[in-house]
C-alpha positions as protocol buffer text, in pm:
chain_id: "A"
residue {
  index: 1
  type: UNK
  ca { x: 23249 y: 23576 z: -9645 }
}
residue {
  index: 2
  type: UNK
  ca { x: 23004 y: 23865 z: -9639 }
}
residue {
  index: 3
  type: UNK
  ca { x: 22647 y: 23777 z: -9711 }
}
residue {
  index: 4
  type: UNK
  ca { x: 22543 y: 24064 z: -9935 }
}
residue {
  index: 5
  type: UNK
  ca { x: 22176 y: 23971 z: -9954 }
}
residue {
  index: 6
  type: UNK
  ca { x: 22148 y: 23966 z: -9575 }
}
residue {
  index: 7
  type: UNK
  ca { x: 22319 y: 24306 z: -9552 }
}
residue {
  index: 8
  type: UNK
  ca { x: 22087 y: 24454 z: -9818 }
}
residue {
  index: 9
  type: UNK
  ca { x: 21780 y: 24306 z: -9646 }
}
residue {
  index: 10
  type: UNK
  ca { x: 21888 y: 24450 z: -9309 }
}
residue {
  index: 11
  type: UNK
  ca { x: 21945 y: 24794 z: -9466 }
}
residue {
  index: 12
  type: UNK
  ca { x: 21598 y: 24784 z: -9622 }
}
residue {
  index: 13
  type: UNK
  ca { x: 21436 y: 24688 z: -9292 }
}
residue {
  index: 14
  type: UNK
  ca { x: 21617 y: 24968 z: -9111 }
}
residue {
  index: 15
  type: UNK
  ca { x: 21511 y: 25220 z: -9376 }
}
residue {
  index: 16
  type: UNK
  ca { x: 21148 y: 25110 z: -9352 }
}
residue {
  index: 17
  type: UNK
  ca { x: 21143 y: 25124 z: -8973 }
}
residue {
  index: 18
  type: UNK
  ca { x: 21310 y: 25467 z: -8981 }
}
residue {
  index: 19
  type: UNK
  ca { x: 21024 y: 25616 z: -9183 }
}
residue {
  index: 20
  type: UNK
  ca { x: 20774 y: 25488 z: -8925 }
}
residue {
  index: 21
  type: UNK
  ca { x: 20590 y: 25250 z: -9155 }
}
residue {
  index: 22
  type: UNK
  ca { x: 20568 y: 24879 z: -9089 }
}
residue {
  index: 23
  type: UNK
  ca { x: 20750 y: 24662 z: -9342 }
}
residue {
  index: 24
  type: UNK
  ca { x: 20532 y: 24589 z: -9642 }
}
residue {
  index: 25
  type: UNK
  ca { x: 20453 y: 24221 z: -9696 }
}
residue {
  index: 26
  type: UNK
  ca { x: 20559 y: 24114 z: -10043 }
}
residue {
  index: 27
  type: UNK
  ca { x: 20286 y: 23953 z: -10250 }
}
residue {
  index: 28
  type: UNK
  ca { x: 20352 y: 23620 z: -10416 }
}
residue {
  index: 29
  type: UNK
  ca { x: 20309 y: 23585 z: -10791 }
}
residue {
  index: 30
  type: UNK
  ca { x: 19990 y: 23390 z: -10718 }
}
residue {
  index: 31
  type: UNK
  ca { x: 19849 y: 23675 z: -10508 }
}
residue {
  index: 32
  type: UNK
  ca { x: 19931 y: 23929 z: -10779 }
}
residue {
  index: 33
  type: UNK
  ca { x: 19762 y: 23719 z: -11047 }
}
residue {
  index: 34
  type: UNK
  ca { x: 19460 y: 23652 z: -10824 }
}
residue {
  index: 35
  type: UNK
  ca { x: 19425 y: 24025 z: -10752 }
}
residue {
  index: 36
  type: UNK
  ca { x: 19420 y: 24086 z: -11128 }
}
residue {
  index: 37
  type: UNK
  ca { x: 19163 y: 23806 z: -11183 }
}
residue {
  index: 38
  type: UNK
  ca { x: 18933 y: 23941 z: -10913 }
}
residue {
  index: 39
  type: UNK
  ca { x: 18956 y: 24299 z: -11038 }
}
residue {
  index: 40
  type: UNK
  ca { x: 18857 y: 24177 z: -11387 }
}
residue {
  index: 41
  type: UNK
  ca { x: 18566 y: 23954 z: -11276 }
}
residue {
  index: 42
  type: UNK
  ca { x: 18261 y: 23971 z: -11498 }
}
residue {
  index: 43
  type: UNK
  ca { x: 18014 y: 23753 z: -11310 }
}
residue {
  index: 44
  type: UNK
  ca { x: 17662 y: 23668 z: -11419 }
}
residue {
  index: 45
  type: UNK
  ca { x: 17395 y: 23834 z: -11205 }
}
residue {
  index: 46
  type: UNK
  ca { x: 17327 y: 23497 z: -11044 }
}
residue {
  index: 47
  type: UNK
  ca { x: 17680 y: 23472 z: -10895 }
}
residue {
  index: 48
  type: UNK
  ca { x: 17857 y: 23667 z: -10621 }
}
residue {
  index: 49
  type: UNK
  ca { x: 18192 y: 23656 z: -10444 }
}
residue {
  index: 50
  type: UNK
  ca { x: 18269 y: 23720 z: -10076 }
}
residue {
  index: 51
  type: UNK
  ca { x: 18574 y: 23717 z: -9853 }
}
residue {
  index: 52
  type: UNK
  ca { x: 18477 y: 23563 z: -9515 }
}
residue {
  index: 53
  type: UNK
  ca { x: 18829 y: 23621 z: -9374 }
}
residue {
  index: 54
  type: UNK
  ca { x: 18835 y: 23984 z: -9491 }
}
residue {
  index: 55
  type: UNK
  ca { x: 18988 y: 24150 z: -9795 }
}
residue {
  index: 56
  type: UNK
  ca { x: 19339 y: 24084 z: -9658 }
}
residue {
  index: 57
  type: UNK
  ca { x: 19298 y: 23713 z: -9733 }
}
residue {
  index: 58
  type: UNK
  ca { x: 19241 y: 23705 z: -10109 }
}
residue {
  index: 59
  type: UNK
  ca { x: 19365 y: 23346 z: -10131 }
}
residue {
  index: 60
  type: UNK
  ca { x: 19050 y: 23209 z: -9961 }
}
residue {
  index: 61
  type: UNK
  ca { x: 18707 y: 23321 z: -10069 }
}
residue {
  index: 62
  type: UNK
  ca { x: 18354 y: 23200 z: -10139 }
}
residue {
  index: 63
  type: UNK
  ca { x: 18138 y: 23213 z: -10448 }
}
residue {
  index: 64
  type: UNK
  ca { x: 17759 y: 23192 z: -10425 }
}
residue {
  index: 65
  type: UNK
  ca { x: 17566 y: 23064 z: -10725 }
}
residue {
  index: 66
  type: UNK
  ca { x: 17188 y: 23103 z: -10758 }
}
residue {
  index: 67
  type: UNK
  ca { x: 17087 y: 22930 z: -11083 }
}
residue {
  index: 68
  type: UNK
  ca { x: 16809 y: 23101 z: -11277 }
}
residue {
  index: 69
  type: UNK
  ca { x: 16744 y: 22806 z: -11508 }
}
residue {
  index: 70
  type: UNK
  ca { x: 16731 y: 22427 z: -11508 }
}
residue {
  index: 71
  type: UNK
  ca { x: 16683 y: 22165 z: -11237 }
}
residue {
  index: 72
  type: UNK
  ca { x: 16847 y: 22383 z: -10968 }
}
residue {
  index: 73
  type: UNK
  ca { x: 16639 y: 22697 z: -11030 }
}
residue {
  index: 74
  type: UNK
  ca { x: 16612 y: 22915 z: -10714 }
}
residue {
  index: 75
  type: UNK
  ca { x: 16871 y: 22716 z: -10518 }
}
residue {
  index: 76
  type: UNK
  ca { x: 17164 y: 22879 z: -10339 }
}
residue {
  index: 77
  type: UNK
  ca { x: 17498 y: 22700 z: -10356 }
}
residue {
  index: 78
  type: UNK
  ca { x: 17816 y: 22817 z: -10185 }
}
residue {
  index: 79
  type: UNK
  ca { x: 18164 y: 22717 z: -10302 }
}
residue {
  index: 80
  type: UNK
  ca { x: 18489 y: 22772 z: -10114 }
}
residue {
  index: 81
  type: UNK
  ca { x: 18801 y: 22855 z: -10315 }
}
residue {
  index: 82
  type: UNK
  ca { x: 19154 y: 22800 z: -10184 }
}
residue {
  index: 83
  type: UNK
  ca { x: 19423 y: 22946 z: -10404 }
}
residue {
  index: 84
  type: UNK
  ca { x: 19781 y: 22818 z: -10399 }
}
residue {
  index: 85
  type: UNK
  ca { x: 20076 y: 23061 z: -10383 }
}
residue {
  index: 86
  type: UNK
  ca { x: 20184 y: 22915 z: -10720 }
}
residue {
  index: 87
  type: UNK
  ca { x: 19851 y: 23001 z: -10887 }
}
residue {
  index: 88
  type: UNK
  ca { x: 19794 y: 23004 z: -11186 }
}
residue {
  index: 89
  type: UNK
  ca { x: 20034 y: 22713 z: -11236 }
}
residue {
  index: 90
  type: UNK
  ca { x: 19813 y: 22506 z: -11005 }
}
residue {
  index: 91
  type: UNK
  ca { x: 19435 y: 22506 z: -11021 }
}
residue {
  index: 92
  type: UNK
  ca { x: 19240 y: 22643 z: -10723 }
}
residue {
  index: 93
  type: UNK
  ca { x: 19093 y: 22394 z: -10476 }
}
residue {
  index: 94
  type: UNK
  ca { x: 18715 y: 22431 z: -10499 }
}
residue {
  index: 95
  type: UNK
  ca { x: 18460 y: 22264 z: -10269 }
}
residue {
  index: 96
  type: UNK
  ca { x: 18083 y: 22294 z: -10255 }
}
residue {
  index: 97
  type: UNK
  ca { x: 17983 y: 22388 z: -9899 }
}
residue {
  index: 98
  type: UNK
  ca { x: 17614 y: 22326 z: -9974 }
}
residue {
  index: 99
  type: UNK
  ca { x: 17509 y: 21962 z: -9965 }
}
residue {
  index: 100
  type: UNK
  ca { x: 17353 y: 21902 z: -10305 }
}
residue {
  index: 101
  type: UNK
  ca { x: 17205 y: 21613 z: -10505 }
}
residue {
  index: 102
  type: UNK
  ca { x: 17411 y: 21648 z: -10820 }
}
residue {
  index: 103
  type: UNK
  ca { x: 17592 y: 21403 z: -11051 }
}
residue {
  index: 104
  type: UNK
  ca { x: 17909 y: 21616 z: -11062 }
}
residue {
  index: 105
  type: UNK
  ca { x: 17930 y: 21708 z: -10692 }
}
residue {
  index: 106
  type: UNK
  ca { x: 17966 y: 21437 z: -10429 }
}
residue {
  index: 107
  type: UNK
  ca { x: 17818 y: 21446 z: -10079 }
}
residue {
  index: 108
  type: UNK
  ca { x: 18152 y: 21571 z: -9935 }
}
residue {
  index: 109
  type: UNK
  ca { x: 18146 y: 21873 z: -10169 }
}
residue {
  index: 110
  type: UNK
  ca { x: 18412 y: 21760 z: -10415 }
}
residue {
  index: 111
  type: UNK
  ca { x: 18349 y: 21901 z: -10761 }
}
residue {
  index: 112
  type: UNK
  ca { x: 18402 y: 21720 z: -11091 }
}
residue {
  index: 113
  type: UNK
  ca { x: 18488 y: 21996 z: -11337 }
}
residue {
  index: 114
  type: UNK
  ca { x: 18752 y: 21922 z: -11601 }
}
residue {
  index: 115
  type: UNK
  ca { x: 18913 y: 22267 z: -11579 }
}
residue {
  index: 116
  type: UNK
  ca { x: 18985 y: 22207 z: -11210 }
}
residue {
  index: 117
  type: UNK
  ca { x: 19173 y: 21887 z: -11297 }
}
residue {
  index: 118
  type: UNK
  ca { x: 19333 y: 21760 z: -11616 }
}
residue {
  index: 119
  type: UNK
  ca { x: 19226 y: 22051 z: -11838 }
}
residue {
  index: 120
  type: UNK
  ca { x: 19362 y: 22327 z: -11611 }
}
residue {
  index: 121
  type: UNK
  ca { x: 19595 y: 22571 z: -11786 }
}
residue {
  index: 122
  type: UNK
  ca { x: 19755 y: 22886 z: -11643 }
}
residue {
  index: 123
  type: UNK
  ca { x: 19574 y: 23094 z: -11906 }
}
residue {
  index: 124
  type: UNK
  ca { x: 19242 y: 23008 z: -11733 }
}
residue {
  index: 125
  type: UNK
  ca { x: 19119 y: 23230 z: -11450 }
}
residue {
  index: 126
  type: UNK
  ca { x: 18869 y: 23258 z: -11164 }
}
residue {
  index: 127
  type: UNK
  ca { x: 18600 y: 23393 z: -11396 }
}
residue {
  index: 128
  type: UNK
  ca { x: 18630 y: 23079 z: -11614 }
}
residue {
  index: 129
  type: UNK
  ca { x: 18591 y: 22853 z: -11309 }
}
residue {
  index: 130
  type: UNK
  ca { x: 18282 y: 23037 z: -11185 }
}
residue {
  index: 131
  type: UNK
  ca { x: 18119 y: 23009 z: -11528 }
}
residue {
  index: 132
  type: UNK
  ca { x: 18211 y: 22639 z: -11531 }
}
residue {
  index: 133
  type: UNK
  ca { x: 18046 y: 22588 z: -11190 }
}
residue {
  index: 134
  type: UNK
  ca { x: 17738 y: 22779 z: -11305 }
}
residue {
  index: 135
  type: UNK
  ca { x: 17722 y: 22557 z: -11613 }
}
residue {
  index: 136
  type: UNK
  ca { x: 17718 y: 22245 z: -11390 }
}
residue {
  index: 137
  type: UNK
  ca { x: 17385 y: 22365 z: -11252 }
}
residue {
  index: 138
  type: UNK
  ca { x: 17230 y: 22450 z: -11586 }
}
residue {
  index: 139
  type: UNK
  ca { x: 17361 y: 22137 z: -11763 }
}
residue {
  index: 140
  type: UNK
  ca { x: 17453 y: 21858 z: -11517 }
}
residue {
  index: 141
  type: UNK
  ca { x: 17671 y: 21592 z: -11682 }
}
residue {
  index: 142
  type: UNK
  ca { x: 17589 y: 21225 z: -11614 }
}
residue {
  index: 143
  type: UNK
  ca { x: 17886 y: 21106 z: -11824 }
}
residue {
  index: 144
  type: UNK
  ca { x: 18161 y: 21214 z: -11579 }
}
residue {
  index: 145
  type: UNK
  ca { x: 18004 y: 21171 z: -11234 }
}
residue {
  index: 146
  type: UNK
  ca { x: 18123 y: 21189 z: -10876 }
}
residue {
  index: 147
  type: UNK
  ca { x: 17777 y: 21098 z: -10746 }
}
residue {
  index: 148
  type: UNK
  ca { x: 17712 y: 20784 z: -10951 }
}
residue {
  index: 149
  type: UNK
  ca { x: 17358 y: 20733 z: -10813 }
}
residue {
  index: 150
  type: UNK
  ca { x: 17245 y: 21081 z: -10917 }
}
residue {
  index: 151
  type: UNK
  ca { x: 17412 y: 21035 z: -11258 }
}
residue {
  index: 152
  type: UNK
  ca { x: 17231 y: 20706 z: -11319 }
}
residue {
  index: 153
  type: UNK
  ca { x: 16893 y: 20861 z: -11231 }
}
residue {
  index: 154
  type: UNK
  ca { x: 16963 y: 21163 z: -11457 }
}
residue {
  index: 155
  type: UNK
  ca { x: 17060 y: 20934 z: -11745 }
}
residue {
  index: 156
  type: UNK
  ca { x: 16778 y: 20679 z: -11703 }
}
residue {
  index: 157
  type: UNK
  ca { x: 16488 y: 20885 z: -11565 }
}
residue {
  index: 158
  type: UNK
  ca { x: 16520 y: 21265 z: -11595 }
}
residue {
  index: 159
  type: UNK
  ca { x: 16172 y: 21320 z: -11442 }
}
residue {
  index: 160
  type: UNK
  ca { x: 16273 y: 21123 z: -11131 }
}
residue {
  index: 161
  type: UNK
  ca { x: 16601 y: 21317 z: -11121 }
}
residue {
  index: 162
  type: UNK
  ca { x: 16409 y: 21646 z: -11126 }
}
residue {
  index: 163
  type: UNK
  ca { x: 16186 y: 21520 z: -10844 }
}
residue {
  index: 164
  type: UNK
  ca { x: 16490 y: 21414 z: -10639 }
}
residue {
  index: 165
  type: UNK
  ca { x: 16656 y: 21754 z: -10692 }
}
residue {
  index: 166
  type: UNK
  ca { x: 16339 y: 21937 z: -10580 }
}
residue {
  index: 167
  type: UNK
  ca { x: 16308 y: 21714 z: -10272 }
}
residue {
  index: 168
  type: UNK
  ca { x: 16674 y: 21766 z: -10180 }
}
residue {
  index: 169
  type: UNK
  ca { x: 16660 y: 22143 z: -10232 }
}
residue {
  index: 170
  type: UNK
  ca { x: 16344 y: 22173 z: -10021 }
}
residue {
  index: 171
  type: UNK
  ca { x: 16518 y: 21992 z: -9736 }
}
residue {
  index: 172
  type: UNK
  ca { x: 16446 y: 21622 z: -9732 }
}
residue {
  index: 173
  type: UNK
  ca { x: 16566 y: 21272 z: -9800 }
}
residue {
  index: 174
  type: UNK
  ca { x: 16673 y: 21127 z: -10131 }
}
residue {
  index: 175
  type: UNK
  ca { x: 16724 y: 20759 z: -10063 }
}
residue {
  index: 176
  type: UNK
  ca { x: 16906 y: 20735 z: -9728 }
}
residue {
  index: 177
  type: UNK
  ca { x: 17068 y: 21080 z: -9754 }
}
residue {
  index: 178
  type: UNK
  ca { x: 16924 y: 21392 z: -9589 }
}
residue {
  index: 179
  type: UNK
  ca { x: 16977 y: 21726 z: -9762 }
}
residue {
  index: 180
  type: UNK
  ca { x: 16930 y: 22055 z: -9575 }
}
residue {
  index: 181
  type: UNK
  ca { x: 16713 y: 22319 z: -9739 }
}
residue {
  index: 182
  type: UNK
  ca { x: 16895 y: 22534 z: -9996 }
}
residue {
  index: 183
  type: UNK
  ca { x: 16611 y: 22737 z: -10148 }
}
């Protein structure tokens, strides 16, 4: 039995090599959608995106958030994004690379944001996630915490929470945990 797809693929490869150009790598549906999302980004002035592995690796990038309001004013927080080839049918994997005292971000950098978990829908995009992350810094949520200690302090004593955030951002200890400077 002749394998027509293999024959067609071989003919295409021969045609591409004959014109002197290397074969073009096909983009996955996830890469195409991500390219569209990135080209349509409308970030607040306090957020930026970078590609540490170069522009050829769109599936892994970093977002820097510098809140201009709230408890985290003047801090710099870096998030890594890993995008699946089946994006947007699977939410991106987002981690905070900056150690932060925050009720919705644990000390390992895991982020508690509903649109990254149960509320993810393919209609959402990278811009929506970045705005969601930014919102975590302007309105931390003690009702759905990953860092239960920080959430309890925010709920019970907001002045103490603000003091702890300032101490952590300046580079110091909060309880037994050391936080490197992020301002």
